[in-house]
CSV table of C-alpha atoms and ligand atoms in Angstrom, one decimal:
chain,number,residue,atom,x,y,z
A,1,UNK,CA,-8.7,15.4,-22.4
A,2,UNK,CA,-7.6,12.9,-25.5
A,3,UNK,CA,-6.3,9.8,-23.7
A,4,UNK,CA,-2.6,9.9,-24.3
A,5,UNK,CA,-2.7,13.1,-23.6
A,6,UNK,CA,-4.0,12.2,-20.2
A,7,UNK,CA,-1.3,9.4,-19.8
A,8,UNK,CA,1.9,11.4,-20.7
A,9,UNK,CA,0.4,13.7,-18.4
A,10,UNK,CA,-0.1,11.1,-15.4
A,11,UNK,CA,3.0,9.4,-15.9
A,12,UNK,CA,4.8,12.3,-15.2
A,13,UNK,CA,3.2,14.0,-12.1
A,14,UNK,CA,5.7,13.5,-9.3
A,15,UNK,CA,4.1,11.1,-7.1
A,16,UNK,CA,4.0,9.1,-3.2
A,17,UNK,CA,3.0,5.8,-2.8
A,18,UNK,CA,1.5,5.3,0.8
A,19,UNK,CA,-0.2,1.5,0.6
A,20,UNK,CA,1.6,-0.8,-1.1
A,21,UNK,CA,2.1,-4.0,0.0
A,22,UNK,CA,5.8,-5.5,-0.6
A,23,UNK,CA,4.4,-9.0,-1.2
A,24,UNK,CA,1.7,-8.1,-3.4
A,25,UNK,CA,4.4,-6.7,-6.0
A,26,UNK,CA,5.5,-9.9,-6.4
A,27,UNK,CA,5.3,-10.4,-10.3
A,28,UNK,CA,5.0,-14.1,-11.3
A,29,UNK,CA,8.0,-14.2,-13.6
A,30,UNK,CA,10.1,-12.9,-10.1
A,31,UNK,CA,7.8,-15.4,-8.4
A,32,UNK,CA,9.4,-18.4,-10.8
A,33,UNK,CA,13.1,-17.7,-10.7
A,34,UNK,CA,12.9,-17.6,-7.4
A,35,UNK,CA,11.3,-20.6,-6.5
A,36,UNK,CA,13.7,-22.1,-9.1
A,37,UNK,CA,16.7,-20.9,-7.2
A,38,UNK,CA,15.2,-22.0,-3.7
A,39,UNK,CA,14.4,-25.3,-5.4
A,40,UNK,CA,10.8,-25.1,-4.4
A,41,UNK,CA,7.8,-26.3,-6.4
A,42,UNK,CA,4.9,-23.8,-6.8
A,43,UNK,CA,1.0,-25.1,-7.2
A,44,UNK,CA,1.0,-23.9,-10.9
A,45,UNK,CA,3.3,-25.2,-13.4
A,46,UNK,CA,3.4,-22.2,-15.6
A,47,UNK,CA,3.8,-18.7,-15.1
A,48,UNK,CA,0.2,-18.5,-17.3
A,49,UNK,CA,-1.5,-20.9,-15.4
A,50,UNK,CA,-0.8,-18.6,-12.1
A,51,UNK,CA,-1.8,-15.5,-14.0
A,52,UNK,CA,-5.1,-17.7,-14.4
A,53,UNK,CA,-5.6,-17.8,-11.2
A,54,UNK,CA,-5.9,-14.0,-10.5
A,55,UNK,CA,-9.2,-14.0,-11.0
A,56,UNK,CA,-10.9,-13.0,-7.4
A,57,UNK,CA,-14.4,-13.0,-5.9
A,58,UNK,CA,-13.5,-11.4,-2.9
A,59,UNK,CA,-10.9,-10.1,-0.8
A,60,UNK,CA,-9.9,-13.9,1.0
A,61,UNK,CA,-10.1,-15.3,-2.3
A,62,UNK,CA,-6.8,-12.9,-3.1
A,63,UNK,CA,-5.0,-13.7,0.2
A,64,UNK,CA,-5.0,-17.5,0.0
A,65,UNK,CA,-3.2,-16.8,-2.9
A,66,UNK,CA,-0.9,-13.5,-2.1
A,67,UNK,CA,-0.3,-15.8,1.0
A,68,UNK,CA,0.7,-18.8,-1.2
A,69,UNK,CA,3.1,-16.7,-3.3
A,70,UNK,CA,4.9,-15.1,-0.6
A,71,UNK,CA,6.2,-18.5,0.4
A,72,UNK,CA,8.9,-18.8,-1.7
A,73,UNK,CA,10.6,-16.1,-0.3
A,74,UNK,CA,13.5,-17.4,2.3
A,75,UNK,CA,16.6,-15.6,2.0
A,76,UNK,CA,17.6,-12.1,2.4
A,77,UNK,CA,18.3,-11.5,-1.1
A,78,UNK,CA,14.6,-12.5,-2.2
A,79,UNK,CA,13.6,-9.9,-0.1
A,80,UNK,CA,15.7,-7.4,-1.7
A,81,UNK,CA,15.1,-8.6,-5.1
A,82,UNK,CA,11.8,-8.2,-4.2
A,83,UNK,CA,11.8,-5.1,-2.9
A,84,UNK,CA,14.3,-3.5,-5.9
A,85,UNK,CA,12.4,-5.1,-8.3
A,86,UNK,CA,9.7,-2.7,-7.0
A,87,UNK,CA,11.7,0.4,-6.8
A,88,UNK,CA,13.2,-0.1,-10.7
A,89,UNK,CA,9.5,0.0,-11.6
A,90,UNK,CA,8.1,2.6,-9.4
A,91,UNK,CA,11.0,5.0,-10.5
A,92,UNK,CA,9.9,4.3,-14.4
A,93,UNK,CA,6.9,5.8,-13.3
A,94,UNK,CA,8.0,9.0,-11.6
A,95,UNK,CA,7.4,7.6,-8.1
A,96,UNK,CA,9.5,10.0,-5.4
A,97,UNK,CA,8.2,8.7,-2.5
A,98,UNK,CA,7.0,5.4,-0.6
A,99,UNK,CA,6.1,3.9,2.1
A,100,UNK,CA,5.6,0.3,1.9
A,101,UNK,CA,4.4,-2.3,4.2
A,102,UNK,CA,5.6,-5.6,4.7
A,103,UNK,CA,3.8,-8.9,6.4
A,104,UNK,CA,6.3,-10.5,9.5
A,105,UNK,CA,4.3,-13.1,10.1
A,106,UNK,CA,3.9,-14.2,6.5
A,107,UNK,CA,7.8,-15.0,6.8
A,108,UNK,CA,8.2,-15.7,10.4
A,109,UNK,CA,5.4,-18.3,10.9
A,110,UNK,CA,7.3,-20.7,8.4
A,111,UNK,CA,10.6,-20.5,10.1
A,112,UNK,CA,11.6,-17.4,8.7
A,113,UNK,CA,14.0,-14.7,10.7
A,114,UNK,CA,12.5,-11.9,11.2
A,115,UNK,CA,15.6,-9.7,10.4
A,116,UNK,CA,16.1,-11.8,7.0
A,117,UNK,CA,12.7,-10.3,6.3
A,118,UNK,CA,13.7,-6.7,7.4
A,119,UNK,CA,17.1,-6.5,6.6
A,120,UNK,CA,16.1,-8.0,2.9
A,121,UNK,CA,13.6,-5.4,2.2
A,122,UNK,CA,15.6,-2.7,4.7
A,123,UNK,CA,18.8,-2.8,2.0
A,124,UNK,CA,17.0,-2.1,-1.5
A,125,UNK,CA,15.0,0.9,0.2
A,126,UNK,CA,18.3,2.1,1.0
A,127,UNK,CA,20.1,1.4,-2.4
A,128,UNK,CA,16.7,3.1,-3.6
A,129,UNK,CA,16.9,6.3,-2.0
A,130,UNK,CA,20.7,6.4,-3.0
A,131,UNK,CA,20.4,5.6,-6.6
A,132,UNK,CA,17.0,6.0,-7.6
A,133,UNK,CA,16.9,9.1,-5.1
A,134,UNK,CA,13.4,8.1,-4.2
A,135,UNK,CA,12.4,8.0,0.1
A,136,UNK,CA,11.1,6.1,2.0
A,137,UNK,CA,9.4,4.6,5.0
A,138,UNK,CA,8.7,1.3,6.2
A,139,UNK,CA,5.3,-0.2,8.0
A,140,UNK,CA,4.9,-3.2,9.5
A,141,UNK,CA,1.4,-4.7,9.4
A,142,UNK,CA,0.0,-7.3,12.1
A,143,UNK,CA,-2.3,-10.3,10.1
A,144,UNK,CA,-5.7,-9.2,11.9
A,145,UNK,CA,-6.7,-13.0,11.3
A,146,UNK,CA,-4.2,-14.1,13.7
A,147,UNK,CA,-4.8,-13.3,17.1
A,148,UNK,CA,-3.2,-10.1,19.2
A,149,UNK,CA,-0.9,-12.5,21.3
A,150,UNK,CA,0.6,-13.2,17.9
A,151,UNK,CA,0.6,-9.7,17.0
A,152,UNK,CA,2.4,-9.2,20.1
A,153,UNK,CA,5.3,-11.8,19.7
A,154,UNK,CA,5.9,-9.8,16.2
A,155,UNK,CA,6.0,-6.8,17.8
A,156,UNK,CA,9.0,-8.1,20.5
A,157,UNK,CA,10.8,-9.2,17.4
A,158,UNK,CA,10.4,-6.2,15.8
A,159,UNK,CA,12.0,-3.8,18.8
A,160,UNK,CA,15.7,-4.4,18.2
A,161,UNK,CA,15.5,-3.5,14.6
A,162,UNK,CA,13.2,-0.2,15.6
A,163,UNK,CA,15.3,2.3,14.3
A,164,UNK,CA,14.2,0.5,10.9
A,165,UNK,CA,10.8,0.8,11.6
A,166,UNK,CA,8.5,3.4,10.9
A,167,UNK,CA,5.0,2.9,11.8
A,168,UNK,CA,2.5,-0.5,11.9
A,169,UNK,CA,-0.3,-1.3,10.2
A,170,UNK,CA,-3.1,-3.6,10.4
A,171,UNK,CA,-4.2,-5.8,7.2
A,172,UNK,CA,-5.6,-9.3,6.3
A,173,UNK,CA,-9.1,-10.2,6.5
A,174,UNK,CA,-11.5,-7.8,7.6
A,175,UNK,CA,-14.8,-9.0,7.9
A,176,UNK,CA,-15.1,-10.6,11.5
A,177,UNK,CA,-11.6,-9.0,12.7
A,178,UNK,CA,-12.7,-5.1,13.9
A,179,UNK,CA,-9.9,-3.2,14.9
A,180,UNK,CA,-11.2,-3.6,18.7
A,181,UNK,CA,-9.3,-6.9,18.8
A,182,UNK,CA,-5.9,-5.1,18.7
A,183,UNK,CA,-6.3,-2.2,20.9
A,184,UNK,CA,-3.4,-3.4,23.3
A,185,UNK,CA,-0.8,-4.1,20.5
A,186,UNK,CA,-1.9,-0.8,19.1
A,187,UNK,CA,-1.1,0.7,22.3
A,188,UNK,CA,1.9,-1.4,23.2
A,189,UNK,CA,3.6,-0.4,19.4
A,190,UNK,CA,2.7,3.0,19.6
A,191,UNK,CA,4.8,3.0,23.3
A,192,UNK,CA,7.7,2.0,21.2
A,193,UNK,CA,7.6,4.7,18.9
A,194,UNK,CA,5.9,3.9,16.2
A,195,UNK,CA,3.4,5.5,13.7
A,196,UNK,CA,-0.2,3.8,13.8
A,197,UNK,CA,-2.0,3.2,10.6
A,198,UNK,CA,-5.2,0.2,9.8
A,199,UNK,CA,-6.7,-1.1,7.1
A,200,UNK,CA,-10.6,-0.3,7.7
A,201,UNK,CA,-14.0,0.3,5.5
A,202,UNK,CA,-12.6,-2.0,2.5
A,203,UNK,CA,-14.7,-4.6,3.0
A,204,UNK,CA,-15.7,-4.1,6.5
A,205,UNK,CA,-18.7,-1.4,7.7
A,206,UNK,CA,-18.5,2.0,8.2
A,207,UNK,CA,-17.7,1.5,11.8
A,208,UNK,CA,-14.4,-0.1,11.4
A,209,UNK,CA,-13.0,3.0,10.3
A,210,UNK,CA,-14.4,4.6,13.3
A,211,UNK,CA,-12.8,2.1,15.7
A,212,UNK,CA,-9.9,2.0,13.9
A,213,UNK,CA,-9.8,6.0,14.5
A,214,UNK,CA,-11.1,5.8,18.5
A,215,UNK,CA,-9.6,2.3,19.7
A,216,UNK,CA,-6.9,2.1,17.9
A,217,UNK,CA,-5.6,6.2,17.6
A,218,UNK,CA,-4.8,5.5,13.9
A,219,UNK,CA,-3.3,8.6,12.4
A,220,UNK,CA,-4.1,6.9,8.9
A,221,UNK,CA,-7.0,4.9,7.3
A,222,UNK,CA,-6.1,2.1,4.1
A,223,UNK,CA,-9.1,2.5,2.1
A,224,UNK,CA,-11.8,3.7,4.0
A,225,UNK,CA,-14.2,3.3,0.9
A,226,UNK,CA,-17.0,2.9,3.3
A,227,UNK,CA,-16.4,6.8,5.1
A,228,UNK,CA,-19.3,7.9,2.8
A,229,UNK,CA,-21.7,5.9,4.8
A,230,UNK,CA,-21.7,8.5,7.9
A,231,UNK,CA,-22.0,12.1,7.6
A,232,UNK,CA,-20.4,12.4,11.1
A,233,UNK,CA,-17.2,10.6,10.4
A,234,UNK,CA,-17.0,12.6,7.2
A,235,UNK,CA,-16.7,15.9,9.8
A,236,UNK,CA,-14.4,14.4,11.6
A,237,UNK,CA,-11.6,13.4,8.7
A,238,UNK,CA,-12.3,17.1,7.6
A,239,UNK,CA,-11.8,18.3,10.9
A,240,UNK,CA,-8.7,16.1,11.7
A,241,UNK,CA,-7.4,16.0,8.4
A,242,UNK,CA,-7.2,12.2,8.3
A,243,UNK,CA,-5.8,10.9,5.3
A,244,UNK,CA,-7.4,8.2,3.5
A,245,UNK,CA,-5.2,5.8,0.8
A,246,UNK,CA,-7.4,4.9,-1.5
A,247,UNK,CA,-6.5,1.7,-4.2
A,248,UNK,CA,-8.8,2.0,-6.6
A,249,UNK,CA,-7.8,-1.0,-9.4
A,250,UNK,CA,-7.3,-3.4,-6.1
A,251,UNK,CA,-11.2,-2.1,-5.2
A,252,UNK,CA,-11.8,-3.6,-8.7
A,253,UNK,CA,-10.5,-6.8,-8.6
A,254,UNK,CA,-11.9,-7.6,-5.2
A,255,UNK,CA,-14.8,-6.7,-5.8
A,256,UNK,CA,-15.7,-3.7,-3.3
A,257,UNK,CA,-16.7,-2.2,-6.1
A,258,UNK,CA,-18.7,-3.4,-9.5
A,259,UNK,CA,-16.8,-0.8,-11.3
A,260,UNK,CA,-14.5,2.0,-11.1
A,261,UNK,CA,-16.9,4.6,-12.4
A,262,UNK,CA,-18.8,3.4,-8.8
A,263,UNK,CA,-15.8,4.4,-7.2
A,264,UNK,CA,-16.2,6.7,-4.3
A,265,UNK,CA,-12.7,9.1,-4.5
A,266,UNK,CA,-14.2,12.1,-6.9
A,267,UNK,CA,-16.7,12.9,-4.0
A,268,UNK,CA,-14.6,12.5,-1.7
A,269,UNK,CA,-12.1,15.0,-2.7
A,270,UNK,CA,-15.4,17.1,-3.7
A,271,UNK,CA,-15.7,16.9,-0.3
A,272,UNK,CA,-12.3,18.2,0.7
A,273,UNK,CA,-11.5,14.8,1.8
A,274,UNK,CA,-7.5,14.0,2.0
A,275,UNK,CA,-8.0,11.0,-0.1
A,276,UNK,CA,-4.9,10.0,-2.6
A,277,UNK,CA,-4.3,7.1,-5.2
A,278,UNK,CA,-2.1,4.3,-4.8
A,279,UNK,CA,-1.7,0.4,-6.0
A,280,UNK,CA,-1.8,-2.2,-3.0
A,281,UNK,CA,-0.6,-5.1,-4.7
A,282,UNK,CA,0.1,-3.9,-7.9
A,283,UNK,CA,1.4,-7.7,-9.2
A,284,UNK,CA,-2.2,-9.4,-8.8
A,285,UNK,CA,-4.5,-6.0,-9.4
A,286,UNK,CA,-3.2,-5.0,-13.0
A,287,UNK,CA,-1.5,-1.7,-12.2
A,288,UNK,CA,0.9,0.2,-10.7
A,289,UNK,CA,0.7,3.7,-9.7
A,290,UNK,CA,0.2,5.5,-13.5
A,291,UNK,CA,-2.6,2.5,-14.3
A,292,UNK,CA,-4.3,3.2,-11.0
A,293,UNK,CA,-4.2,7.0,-12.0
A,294,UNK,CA,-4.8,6.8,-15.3
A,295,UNK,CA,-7.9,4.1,-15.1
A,296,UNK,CA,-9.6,6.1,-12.4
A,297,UNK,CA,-9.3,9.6,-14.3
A,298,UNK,CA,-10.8,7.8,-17.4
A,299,UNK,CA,-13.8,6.1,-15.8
A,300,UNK,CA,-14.3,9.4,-13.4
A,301,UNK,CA,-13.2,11.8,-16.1
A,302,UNK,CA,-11.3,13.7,-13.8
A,303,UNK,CA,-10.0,16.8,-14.6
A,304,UNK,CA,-6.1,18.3,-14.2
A,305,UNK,CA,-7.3,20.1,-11.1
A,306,UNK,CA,-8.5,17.0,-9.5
A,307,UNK,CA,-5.4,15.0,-10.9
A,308,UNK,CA,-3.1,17.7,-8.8
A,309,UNK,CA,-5.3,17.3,-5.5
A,310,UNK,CA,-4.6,13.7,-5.5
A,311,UNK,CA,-1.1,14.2,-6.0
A,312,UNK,CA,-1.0,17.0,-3.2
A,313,UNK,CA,-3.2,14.8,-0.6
A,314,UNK,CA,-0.2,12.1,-1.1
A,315,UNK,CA,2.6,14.2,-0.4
A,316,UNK,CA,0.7,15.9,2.4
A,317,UNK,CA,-0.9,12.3,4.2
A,318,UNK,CA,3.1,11.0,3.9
A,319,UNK,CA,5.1,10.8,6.7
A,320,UNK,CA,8.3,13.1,5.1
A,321,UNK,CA,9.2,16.3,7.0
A,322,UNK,CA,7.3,19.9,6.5
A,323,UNK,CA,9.9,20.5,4.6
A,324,UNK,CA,10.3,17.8,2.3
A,325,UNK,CA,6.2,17.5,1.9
A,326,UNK,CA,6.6,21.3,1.1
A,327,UNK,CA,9.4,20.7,-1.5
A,328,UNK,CA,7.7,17.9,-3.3
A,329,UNK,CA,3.8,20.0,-3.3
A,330,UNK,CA,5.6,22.6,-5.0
A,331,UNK,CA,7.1,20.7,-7.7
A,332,UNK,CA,3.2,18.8,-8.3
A,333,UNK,CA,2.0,22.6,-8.8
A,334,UNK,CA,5.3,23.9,-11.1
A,335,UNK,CA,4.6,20.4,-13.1
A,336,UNK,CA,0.6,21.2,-13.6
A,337,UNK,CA,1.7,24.9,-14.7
A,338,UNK,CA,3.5,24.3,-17.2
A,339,UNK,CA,2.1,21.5,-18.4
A,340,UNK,CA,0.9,22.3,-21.7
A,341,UNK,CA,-1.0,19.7,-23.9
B,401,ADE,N1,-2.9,-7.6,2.3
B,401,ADE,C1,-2.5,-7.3,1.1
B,401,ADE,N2,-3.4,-6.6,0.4
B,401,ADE,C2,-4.5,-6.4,1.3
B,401,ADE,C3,-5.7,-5.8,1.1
B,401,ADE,N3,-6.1,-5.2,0.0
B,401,ADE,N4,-6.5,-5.8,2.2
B,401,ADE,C4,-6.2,-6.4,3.3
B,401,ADE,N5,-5.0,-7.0,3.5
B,401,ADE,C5,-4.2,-7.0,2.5
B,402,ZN,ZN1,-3.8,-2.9,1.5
């Protein structure tokens, strides 16, 4: 397919966005004003200077600096500047769907309430799904670099505002934090209701994704680039339909991969694997959803078909009713039929 061809078709494929992290869509010229307004002074003096920096060897090389950015966020409105600022660009790109995490102790270990945090991010997915008509559903992650008591104390924050909560996730650094060191918060949050998801097989081996799957009871893996390492597991997320979120620009940048063309999603959903595309932090990786689309169809040379799967495997690894998933896979498949180039 010609290449704009292939980007007029991508940008308008109705699409979900399952791993997204609120903080990593924090674009530097957002990043500025608001520091300005909170009248705190940020490590680089220019917004070009902090674009600079963006240049990572590794996956802690991004957090010190995602972690860094996210503390100028203090009041509720930067969390729902934040968060709209997300939703005005996700809609642009025919984005119906999301379901975003967010970092508590990012916020709270500097003072922070942990409602502000909520209630910031809580009210623009809101004004989102009533202006922008897009849905949602919100994931909070526990810092698997911090220890499970602290994991804990953000889960007791978390259970008066429940009803706001979807699901938890597990993200930070993953080499040297398996998934074993969170099986009782795991347990303890999935007591109260909520969804389990983890981050696993992005940098760390093969068998994080399997712990994450038997310790933890996951319903969900984030990446899980490393699945192709054991034929077994591979069975098994058949079997189960376990749905991988795969971030395939953020793969680049941190180096899990040398390139995209090495990336592992085209076998995988030759496989029959329910892997989909999404952005991670979109802000520091160079793309949203359409450049995470359109990059990976170019280097993989994807086909329409393919393109279609990926847009299915979203709507179908999402959280969202029969129903709804059902609505939204049959608008994918109306927009591929009559697409004509
Ligand atoms: N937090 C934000 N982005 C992340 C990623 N790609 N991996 C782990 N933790 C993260
Ligand atoms: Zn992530």
């Amino acid at each position: 397919m010609h290449l704009p061809h292939l980007r007029k078709l991508i940008e308008g494929i109705p699409k979900a966005e399952l791993h997204l992290h609120i903080e990593g869509s924090f674009e530097p010229e957002l990043m500025f004003e608001i520091a300005r307004r909170n009248n705190i002074s940020l490590k680089y003096d220019s917004i070009s200077s902090l674009k600079d920096a963006y240049r990572f060897g590794n996956l802690q090389e991004f957090l010190d600096i995602y972690y860094e950015g996210a503390q100028v966020l203090i009041h509720e409105q930067d969390f729902y500047d934040l968060t709209w600022a997300y939703l005005i660009k996700v809609h642009s790109q025919n984005v119906v769907h999301v379901e975003i995490f967010f970092d508590p102790q990012t916020h709270t270990d500097r003072g922070i309430e942990f409602e502000v945090v909520l209630m910031g991010i809580y009210k623009a997915l809101e004004k989102g799904k009533q202006e922008l008509n897009i849905s949602f559903r919100l994931i909070m992650s526990y810092l698997r670099h911090l220890s499970e008591e602290a994991a804990f104390k953000t889960l007791n924050m978390s259970v008066p505002f429940k009803q706001y909560i979807d699901g938890v996730g597990l993200d930070s650094s993953e080499l040297g934090n398996p998934p074993a060191k969170f099986v009782s918060v795991f347990k303890a949050s999935a007591k109260h209701g909520y969804k389990l998801v983890a981050h696993a097989g992005e940098e760390g081996p093969v068998d994080y994704i399997r712990d994450a799957l038997d310790t933890l009871k996951v319903e969900r893996i984030d990446h899980g680039n490393r699945c192709l390492d054991d034929g077994t597991l591979i069975d098994r997320l058949l079997y189960k339909s376990i749905p991988l979120t795969l971030c395939p620009l953020s793969n680049v940048a941190l180096k899990v991969i040398e390139r995209l063309e090495d990336h592992p999603i085209e076998k995988m959903l030759d496989l029959g694997i329910l892997a989909s595309i999404h952005s991670d932090d979109p802000a520091y990786f160079g793309g949203y959803m359409n450049e995470n689309y359109y990059e990976t169809a170019r280097a993989l040379n994807l086909n329409k078909g393919q393109l279609m799967q990926l847009a299915i495997n979203a709507f179908e690894a999402s959280w969202l009713s029969k129903a709804s998933k059902a609505k939204h896979i049959d608008r994918v498949k109306h927009y591929f039929d009559t697409y004509n180039v």
